[in-house]
Amino acid sequence: MNTTSRSRTETLKTEIQSKIQTVLAEFADGTLSREQFHAIYAHYSNQLSILEVALSAEVSDDTQPVGKPNETIAIRASFMGKALGLVIYHHKSGMFVETLGQFDVPPSRLAPTLNDFSLMIDTNKLIDRRVEKIGMKQWLLFAPGKYTTIVTLFHNEPSPHQIRELERLHHDFEVANTSHLSVGRVDPSKLAYPFLVFVQQKLKRP
């Protein structure tokens, strides 16, 4: 990508990010219904993903790969992190708000980390994400926020890009639902779920 194309793409990315922030604010203010939010958010999020892929591309169109390309593609695919499902944990109520996709990890496996996160939130300590291997090819990503932690189950280790994508969706989830998440009890039916984009795009994979 040449300098002019990169600059144009970065400008488009900034514009889409601004539109996403507007949609989050409109849902938080009650201007949009959940159905409207999910449709509009998915539209902008898909555009943002395309732009991010374009900006992160390191191989130009005229670069010739070394070796057998099919072998490289097969290796990449066999070790690529594949999200299987996620749960959303609300710290103030101590409850799981929602489960999306296939998440068959028992709550007892998650409890120690979630309890640690809750304690750190109560004492205003900074919390960093945790990535833990729990099986031969199974990994857990614990991504904390202000009100909730999302725990995502992966087949194979998630890449930094996948982690950043989930953290972006998590941030948007909390911004859109601040008024609901800041109280002690949460009604899942009133929440907007940016993660539906994640479910539609990622959980289709075998």
XYZ file of N, CA and C in Angstrom:
618
model
N 0.847 -1.189 0.000
C 0.000 0.000 0.000
C 0.886 1.245 0.000
N 0.687 2.146 -0.987
C 1.501 3.349 -1.037
C 1.024 4.376 -0.001
N 1.791 5.457 0.097
C 1.518 6.451 1.145
C 0.140 7.082 0.993
N -0.230 7.399 -0.249
C -1.532 8.030 -0.485
C -2.684 7.098 -0.107
N -2.573 5.830 -0.504
C -3.622 4.856 -0.188
C -3.723 4.625 1.312
N -2.568 4.543 1.987
C -2.580 4.346 3.439
C -3.231 5.531 4.146
N -2.897 6.732 3.704
C -3.475 7.932 4.312
C -4.992 7.955 4.132
N -5.446 7.598 2.940
C -6.880 7.565 2.668
C -7.570 6.511 3.526
N -6.938 5.353 3.653
C -7.519 4.281 4.453
C -7.580 4.663 5.928
N -6.538 5.302 6.430
C -6.528 5.734 7.828
C -7.605 6.782 8.089
N -7.837 7.671 7.104
C -8.900 8.676 7.240
C -10.267 8.008 7.296
N -10.477 7.016 6.429
C -11.745 6.276 6.445
C -11.938 5.544 7.766
N -10.850 4.970 8.291
C -10.934 4.267 9.566
C -11.363 5.222 10.681
N -10.791 6.414 10.710
C -11.151 7.409 11.715
C -12.624 7.796 11.598
N -13.100 7.937 10.366
C -14.501 8.297 10.147
C -15.437 7.197 10.643
N -15.094 5.944 10.363
C -15.927 4.821 10.813
C -15.924 4.730 12.339
N -14.763 4.921 12.954
C -14.687 4.889 14.403
C -15.569 5.969 15.017
N -15.601 7.151 14.409
C -16.453 8.232 14.890
C -17.929 7.860 14.767
N -18.290 7.209 13.668
C -19.682 6.788 13.477
C -20.081 5.729 14.502
N -19.152 4.836 14.835
C -19.434 3.815 15.846
C -19.686 4.463 17.196
N -18.887 5.461 17.549
C -19.088 6.163 18.818
C -20.450 6.845 18.851
N -20.890 7.367 17.731
C -22.209 7.995 17.663
C -23.316 6.977 17.894
N -23.165 5.789 17.290
C -24.166 4.728 17.465
C -24.224 4.276 18.926
N -23.068 4.144 19.571
C -23.035 3.761 20.982
C -23.774 4.788 21.832
N -23.525 6.067 21.558
C -24.169 7.135 22.321
C -25.674 7.152 22.084
N -26.085 6.897 20.849
C -27.518 6.910 20.534
C -28.251 5.782 21.237
N -27.635 4.601 21.331
C -28.296 3.523 22.066
C -28.339 3.846 23.558
N -27.233 4.359 24.082
C -27.181 4.706 25.499
C -28.228 5.761 25.851
N -28.532 6.659 24.913
C -29.524 7.719 25.143
C -30.954 7.254 24.888
N -31.098 6.031 24.385
C -32.427 5.520 24.102
C -32.965 5.907 22.734
N -32.113 6.444 21.868
C -32.548 6.861 20.532
C -32.745 5.668 19.602
N -31.919 4.634 19.782
C -31.986 3.439 18.939
C -32.540 2.254 19.712
N -33.296 1.398 19.015
C -33.704 0.124 19.589
C -32.540 -0.856 19.507
N -32.664 -1.982 20.209
C -31.602 -2.991 20.134
C -31.434 -3.501 18.705
N -32.553 -3.721 18.018
C -32.482 -4.237 16.651
C -31.768 -3.246 15.737
N -32.107 -1.968 15.872
C -31.428 -0.950 15.075
C -29.938 -0.910 15.396
N -29.632 -0.945 16.686
C -28.231 -0.894 17.101
C -27.437 -2.041 16.497
N -27.957 -3.263 16.639
C -27.211 -4.429 16.168
C -26.963 -4.364 14.662
N -27.962 -3.910 13.900
C -27.807 -3.836 12.448
C -26.797 -2.766 12.043
N -26.910 -1.577 12.638
C -26.014 -0.480 12.270
C -24.598 -0.759 12.756
N -24.478 -1.286 13.978
C -23.152 -1.569 14.519
C -22.445 -2.618 13.672
N -23.164 -3.658 13.272
C -22.557 -4.708 12.437
C -22.061 -4.123 11.126
N -22.825 -3.213 10.555
C -22.441 -2.587 9.286
C -21.116 -1.831 9.422
N -21.029 -0.984 10.441
C -19.809 -0.196 10.635
C -18.634 -1.066 11.092
N -18.907 -2.055 11.923
C -17.832 -2.903 12.423
C -17.214 -3.725 11.299
N -18.036 -4.200 10.382
C -17.510 -4.942 9.231
C -16.624 -4.049 8.371
N -17.048 -2.795 8.174
C -16.226 -1.855 7.408
C -14.895 -1.608 8.111
N -14.954 -1.461 9.429
C -13.735 -1.210 10.197
C -12.777 -2.388 10.100
N -13.293 -3.597 10.164
C -12.450 -4.793 10.073
C -11.732 -4.854 8.731
N -12.439 -4.512 7.650
C -11.831 -4.522 6.319
C -10.687 -3.512 6.244
N -10.913 -2.318 6.803
C -9.877 -1.282 6.776
C -8.671 -1.683 7.611
N -8.907 -2.321 8.765
C -7.796 -2.732 9.624
C -6.962 -3.810 8.956
N -7.609 -4.721 8.251
C -6.871 -5.754 7.517
C -6.006 -5.113 6.438
N -6.563 -4.137 5.742
C -5.813 -3.456 4.686
C -4.592 -2.736 5.253
N -4.756 -2.092 6.411
C -3.646 -1.353 7.009
C -2.569 -2.268 7.577
N -2.971 -3.460 8.003
C -2.003 -4.368 8.616
C -1.303 -5.268 7.616
N -1.735 -5.224 6.355
C -1.123 -6.077 5.330
C 0.331 -5.691 5.141
N 1.210 -6.680 5.223
C 2.648 -6.429 5.125
C 3.219 -6.843 3.776
N 2.457 -7.634 3.007
C 2.958 -8.131 1.727
C 2.258 -7.405 0.607
N 2.985 -6.724 -0.244
C 2.388 -5.996 -1.363
C 1.965 -6.958 -2.458
N 1.152 -6.447 -3.380
C 0.605 -7.302 -4.425
C 1.678 -7.886 -5.331
N 2.798 -7.158 -5.499
C 3.822 -7.625 -6.440
C 4.931 -8.417 -5.748
N 4.750 -8.744 -4.464
C 5.760 -9.518 -3.751
C 5.521 -11.005 -3.994
N 6.530 -11.743 -4.360
C 6.394 -13.160 -4.613
C 6.791 -13.945 -3.365
N 5.920 -14.814 -2.844
C 6.262 -15.596 -1.668
C 7.362 -16.606 -1.961
N 8.138 -16.921 -0.953
C 9.208 -17.894 -1.080
C 8.682 -19.252 -0.636
N 9.017 -20.292 -1.369
C 8.577 -21.626 -1.002
C 7.206 -21.927 -1.588
N 6.533 -22.921 -1.032
C 5.236 -23.340 -1.538
C 4.137 -22.597 -0.779
N 3.375 -21.733 -1.459
C 2.363 -20.957 -0.770
C 1.303 -21.807 -0.094
N 0.932 -22.934 -0.697
C -0.091 -23.785 -0.103
C 0.340 -24.331 1.251
N 1.641 -24.613 1.388
C 2.136 -25.116 2.663
C 2.017 -24.041 3.743
N 2.376 -22.806 3.393
C 2.294 -21.718 4.355
C 0.849 -21.481 4.780
N -0.069 -21.500 3.817
C -1.485 -21.296 4.119
C -1.997 -22.395 5.040
N -1.576 -23.629 4.778
C -2.032 -24.753 5.604
C -1.513 -24.636 7.030
N -0.242 -24.240 7.176
C 0.326 -24.076 8.515
C -0.388 -22.960 9.263
N -0.606 -21.846 8.574
C -1.283 -20.716 9.192
C -2.683 -21.118 9.673
N -3.409 -21.841 8.811
C -4.776 -22.232 9.140
C -4.825 -23.220 10.299
N -3.867 -24.154 10.328
C -3.904 -25.196 11.354
C -3.604 -24.668 12.753
N -2.889 -23.548 12.823
C -2.547 -22.990 14.131
C -3.314 -21.701 14.442
N -4.225 -21.308 13.582
C -4.970 -20.067 13.799
C -5.950 -20.220 14.964
N -6.013 -19.202 15.809
C -6.974 -19.225 16.897
C -8.388 -19.148 16.354
N -9.247 -20.022 16.820
C -10.646 -20.031 16.397
C -11.523 -19.873 17.646
N -12.255 -18.777 17.705
C -13.120 -18.520 18.849
C -14.315 -19.470 18.824
N -14.555 -20.129 19.946
C -15.670 -21.067 20.046
C -16.882 -20.461 20.739
N -16.642 -19.594 21.700
C -17.741 -18.983 22.432
C -17.209 -18.058 23.512
N -18.122 -17.294 24.117
C -17.706 -16.391 25.189
C -18.816 -16.244 26.207
N -18.435 -15.848 27.419
C -19.387 -15.511 28.468
C -19.076 -14.099 28.958
N -20.122 -13.416 29.413
C -19.982 -12.059 29.944
C -20.305 -12.106 31.432
N -19.338 -11.741 32.257
C -19.493 -11.786 33.708
C -19.633 -10.365 34.246
N -20.691 -10.137 35.040
C -20.957 -8.824 35.636
C -20.440 -8.822 37.070
N -19.452 -7.980 37.344
C -18.776 -8.042 38.638
C -19.650 -7.597 39.804
N -20.460 -6.573 39.628
C -21.239 -6.054 40.747
C -22.271 -7.069 41.245
N -22.899 -7.788 40.323
C -23.896 -8.787 40.712
C -23.290 -10.164 40.929
N -22.074 -10.383 40.412
C -21.452 -11.697 40.517
C -22.130 -12.737 39.644
N -22.772 -12.288 38.563
C -23.534 -13.187 37.694
C -22.998 -13.159 36.267
N -23.241 -14.260 35.552
C -22.966 -14.298 34.125
C -24.168 -13.699 33.398
N -23.925 -12.644 32.642
C -25.001 -11.928 31.968
C -25.470 -12.685 30.734
N -24.529 -13.227 29.977
C -24.894 -13.871 28.716
C -23.808 -14.844 28.288
N -24.230 -15.866 27.547
C -23.304 -16.808 26.918
C -23.585 -16.806 25.426
N -22.544 -16.651 24.627
C -22.670 -16.641 23.175
C -21.785 -17.731 22.584
N -22.326 -18.474 21.631
C -21.558 -19.543 21.017
C -21.473 -20.767 21.918
N -20.449 -21.562 21.717
C -20.247 -22.801 22.473
C -19.180 -22.575 23.539
N -19.621 -22.583 24.778
C -18.698 -22.334 25.888
C -18.957 -23.402 26.949
N -18.138 -24.451 26.924
C -18.378 -25.599 27.801
C -17.383 -25.692 28.963
N -16.813 -24.550 29.350
C -15.892 -24.522 30.489
C -16.702 -24.338 31.771
N -16.514 -25.183 32.788
C -17.299 -25.052 34.015
C -16.994 -23.751 34.750
N -18.001 -23.144 35.394
C -17.793 -21.898 36.137
C -16.696 -21.998 37.190
N -16.520 -23.191 37.772
C -15.493 -23.364 38.800
C -14.090 -23.110 38.251
N -13.906 -23.330 36.951
C -12.601 -23.065 36.327
C -12.365 -21.567 36.168
N -13.428 -20.817 36.012
C -13.320 -19.374 35.796
C -13.296 -18.586 37.101
N -13.883 -19.155 38.156
C -14.113 -18.416 39.397
C -12.853 -17.776 40.001
N -11.726 -18.491 40.118
C -10.554 -17.855 40.747
C -10.105 -16.579 40.053
N -10.042 -16.607 38.732
C -9.609 -15.412 37.998
C -10.643 -14.306 38.096
N -11.925 -14.645 37.971
C -12.972 -13.628 38.047
C -13.046 -13.009 39.437
N -12.824 -13.809 40.461
C -12.796 -13.267 41.825
C -11.616 -12.319 42.019
N -10.463 -12.684 41.458
C -9.289 -11.794 41.513
C -9.603 -10.464 40.827
N -10.225 -10.544 39.659
C -10.571 -9.327 38.914
C -11.547 -8.459 39.716
N -12.551 -9.092 40.329
C -13.540 -8.342 41.099
C -12.875 -7.614 42.262
N -11.951 -8.276 42.925
C -11.240 -7.659 44.042
C -10.413 -6.468 43.571
N -9.746 -6.624 42.436
C -8.931 -5.527 41.913
C -9.798 -4.351 41.464
N -10.987 -4.652 40.922
C -11.912 -3.586 40.534
C -12.380 -2.826 41.768
N -12.703 -3.542 42.831
C -13.172 -2.908 44.073
C -12.110 -2.004 44.682
N -10.849 -2.347 44.486
C -9.756 -1.558 45.068
C -9.099 -0.628 44.045
N -9.777 -0.468 42.891
C -9.316 0.461 41.843
C -7.907 0.150 41.334
N -7.584 -1.127 41.269
C -6.295 -1.533 40.723
C -6.421 -1.802 39.229
N -5.355 -1.536 38.505
C -5.342 -1.816 37.082
C -5.303 -3.329 36.850
N -6.054 -3.779 35.858
C -6.104 -5.209 35.549
C -5.688 -5.406 34.099
N -4.809 -6.340 33.882
C -4.403 -6.664 32.520
C -5.117 -7.940 32.089
N -5.276 -8.100 30.798
C -5.891 -9.319 30.270
C -5.071 -10.548 30.659
N -5.710 -11.685 30.667
C -5.005 -12.945 30.924
C -5.348 -13.937 29.827
N -4.331 -14.624 29.343
C -4.515 -15.681 28.357
C -3.959 -16.961 28.963
N -4.812 -17.962 29.097
C -4.412 -19.199 29.769
C -4.695 -20.409 28.885
N -3.746 -21.319 28.842
C -3.947 -22.577 28.133
C -4.589 -23.566 29.096
N -5.715 -24.156 28.689
C -6.441 -25.045 29.605
C -6.544 -26.472 29.072
N -6.059 -26.714 27.872
C -6.108 -28.048 27.301
C -5.094 -28.168 26.183
N -5.125 -29.289 25.485
C -4.162 -29.509 24.418
C -4.177 -28.360 23.413
N -5.374 -27.953 22.980
C -5.479 -26.861 22.018
C -6.555 -25.864 22.424
N -6.830 -25.769 23.721
C -7.843 -24.848 24.201
C -7.217 -23.739 25.045
N -7.667 -22.527 24.790
C -7.152 -21.355 25.484
C -8.306 -20.490 25.954
N -8.102 -19.814 27.085
C -9.078 -18.861 27.605
C -8.479 -17.463 27.580
N -9.259 -16.506 27.094
C -8.881 -15.101 27.164
C -9.809 -14.411 28.155
N -9.240 -13.870 29.235
C -9.989 -13.068 30.206
C -9.700 -11.601 29.892
N -10.729 -10.868 29.464
C -10.560 -9.454 29.113
C -11.422 -8.612 30.052
N -10.807 -7.890 31.002
C -11.575 -7.125 31.984
C -11.981 -5.751 31.470
N -13.084 -5.253 31.988
C -13.534 -3.899 31.712
C -13.893 -3.208 33.015
N -14.638 -2.123 32.929
C -15.017 -1.370 34.120
C -16.093 -2.087 34.915
N -17.040 -2.711 34.214
C -18.171 -3.357 34.873
C -18.189 -4.875 34.676
N -17.598 -5.337 33.609
C -17.691 -6.751 33.241
C -16.342 -7.296 32.793
N -16.277 -8.613 32.782
C -15.155 -9.316 32.159
C -15.732 -10.284 31.142
N -15.143 -10.302 29.957
C -15.547 -11.320 28.995
C -14.493 -12.420 29.000
N -14.958 -13.643 28.939
C -14.068 -14.800 28.882
C -14.373 -15.521 27.578
N -13.370 -15.632 26.718
C -13.548 -16.231 25.400
C -12.769 -17.534 25.317
N -13.425 -18.570 24.834
C -12.797 -19.873 24.639
C -12.314 -19.986 23.202
N -11.026 -20.280 23.040
C -10.415 -20.418 21.723
C -9.902 -21.830 21.500
N -9.997 -22.273 20.263
C -9.247 -23.441 19.801
C -7.968 -22.886 19.184
N -6.830 -23.208 19.760
C -5.522 -22.617 19.438
C -5.395 -21.242 20.091
N -4.172 -20.826 20.256
C -3.884 -19.564 20.934
C -4.357 -18.375 20.099
N -5.070 -17.426 20.721
C -5.523 -16.250 19.969
C -4.356 -15.343 19.605
N -4.462 -14.699 18.460
C -3.424 -13.767 18.029
C -3.655 -12.408 18.681
N -2.635 -11.553 18.708
C -2.823 -10.195 19.239
C -3.942 -9.445 18.532
N -4.086 -9.654 17.235
C -5.158 -8.978 16.494
C -6.529 -9.437 16.986
N -6.704 -10.724 17.203
C -7.973 -11.243 17.695
C -8.275 -10.704 19.092
N -7.253 -10.617 19.916
C -7.437 -10.083 21.264
C -7.862 -8.621 21.210
N -7.215 -7.846 20.376
C -7.570 -6.421 20.246
C -8.997 -6.257 19.731
N -9.399 -7.121 18.804
C -10.759 -7.036 18.264
C -11.789 -7.271 19.359
N -11.561 -8.299 20.177
C -12.493 -8.593 21.267
C -12.500 -7.479 22.306
N -11.344 -6.912 22.587
C -11.287 -5.820 23.551
C -12.019 -4.582 23.018
N -11.965 -4.367 21.721
C -12.722 -3.256 21.128
C -14.220 -3.482 21.284
N -14.678 -4.686 20.982
C -16.095 -5.008 21.113
C -16.538 -4.909 22.570
N -15.666 -5.338 23.481
C -15.981 -5.265 24.904
C -16.125 -3.813 25.363
N -15.202 -2.970 24.921
C -15.278 -1.543 25.259
C -16.596 -0.946 24.770
N -16.958 -1.260 23.523
C -18.193 -0.728 22.960
C -19.418 -1.265 23.703
N -19.365 -2.514 24.130
C -20.452 -3.113 24.913
C -20.680 -2.320 26.198
N -19.611 -1.972 26.886
C -19.748 -1.255 28.149
C -20.186 0.189 27.934
N -19.709 0.828 26.882
C -20.128 2.204 26.600
C -21.619 2.254 26.285
N -22.095 1.340 25.450
C -23.503 1.332 25.053
C -24.432 1.007 26.209
N -23.944 0.209 27.159
C -24.811 -0.302 28.231
C -24.462 0.220 29.621
N -23.765 1.345 29.699
C -23.299 1.855 30.989
C -24.419 1.977 32.009
N -25.555 2.523 31.616
C -26.641 2.752 32.573
C -27.190 1.453 33.141
N -27.115 0.377 32.361
C -27.601 -0.922 32.838
C -26.546 -1.657 33.661
N -25.288 -1.535 33.270
C -24.224 -2.287 33.919
C -23.765 -1.668 35.235
N -24.054 -0.384 35.434
C -23.582 0.307 36.645
C -24.434 0.007 37.869
N -25.535 -0.730 37.692
C -26.411 -1.074 38.818
C -26.136 -2.505 39.269
N -26.769 -2.891 40.367
C -26.488 -4.200 40.952
C -27.092 -5.368 40.202
N -28.261 -5.157 39.575
C -28.926 -6.231 38.844
C -29.025 -5.852 37.376
N -28.784 -6.813 36.518
C -28.765 -6.560 35.075
C -29.831 -7.403 34.392
N -30.590 -6.753 33.512
C -31.566 -7.458 32.686
C -30.939 -7.679 31.306
N -30.522 -8.900 30.985
C -29.840 -9.156 29.707
C -30.664 -8.764 28.487
N -31.990 -8.790 28.615
C -32.847 -8.483 27.472
C -32.820 -7.008 27.092
N -32.262 -6.164 27.960
C -32.198 -4.728 27.686
C -30.827 -4.289 27.164
N -29.902 -5.221 27.076
C -28.545 -4.880 26.668
C -28.362 -4.976 25.161
N -27.477 -4.145 24.646
C -27.033 -4.253 23.248
C -25.744 -5.057 23.228
N -25.598 -5.906 22.212
C -24.464 -6.821 22.168
C -23.631 -6.620 20.896
N -22.614 -5.766 20.960
C -21.683 -5.678 19.830
C -21.052 -7.026 19.500
N -21.033 -7.934 20.471
C -20.422 -9.248 20.262
C -21.162 -10.070 19.217
N -22.392 -9.675 18.860
C -23.101 -10.419 17.826
C -22.324 -10.392 16.517
N -21.592 -9.316 16.284
C -20.711 -9.253 15.111
C -19.673 -10.354 15.193
N -19.104 -10.501 16.362
C -18.101 -11.536 16.618
C -18.693 -12.922 16.415
N -19.908 -13.129 16.918
C -20.549 -14.433 16.796
C -20.795 -14.763 15.331
N -21.342 -13.821 14.596
C -21.671 -14.076 13.201
C -20.446 -14.349 12.346
N -19.343 -13.641 12.646
C -18.153 -13.762 11.808
C -17.227 -14.892 12.234
N -17.137 -15.142 13.535
C -16.128 -16.056 14.039
C -16.643 -17.429 14.404
N -17.856 -17.510 14.931
C -18.306 -18.790 15.449
C -18.879 -19.708 14.365
N -18.914 -19.239 13.128
C -19.328 -20.103 12.026
C -18.246 -21.111 11.699
N -17.022 -20.816 12.109
C -15.900 -21.673 11.743
C -15.982 -23.007 12.469
N -15.622 -24.115 11.818
C -15.659 -25.424 12.454
C -14.589 -25.522 13.534
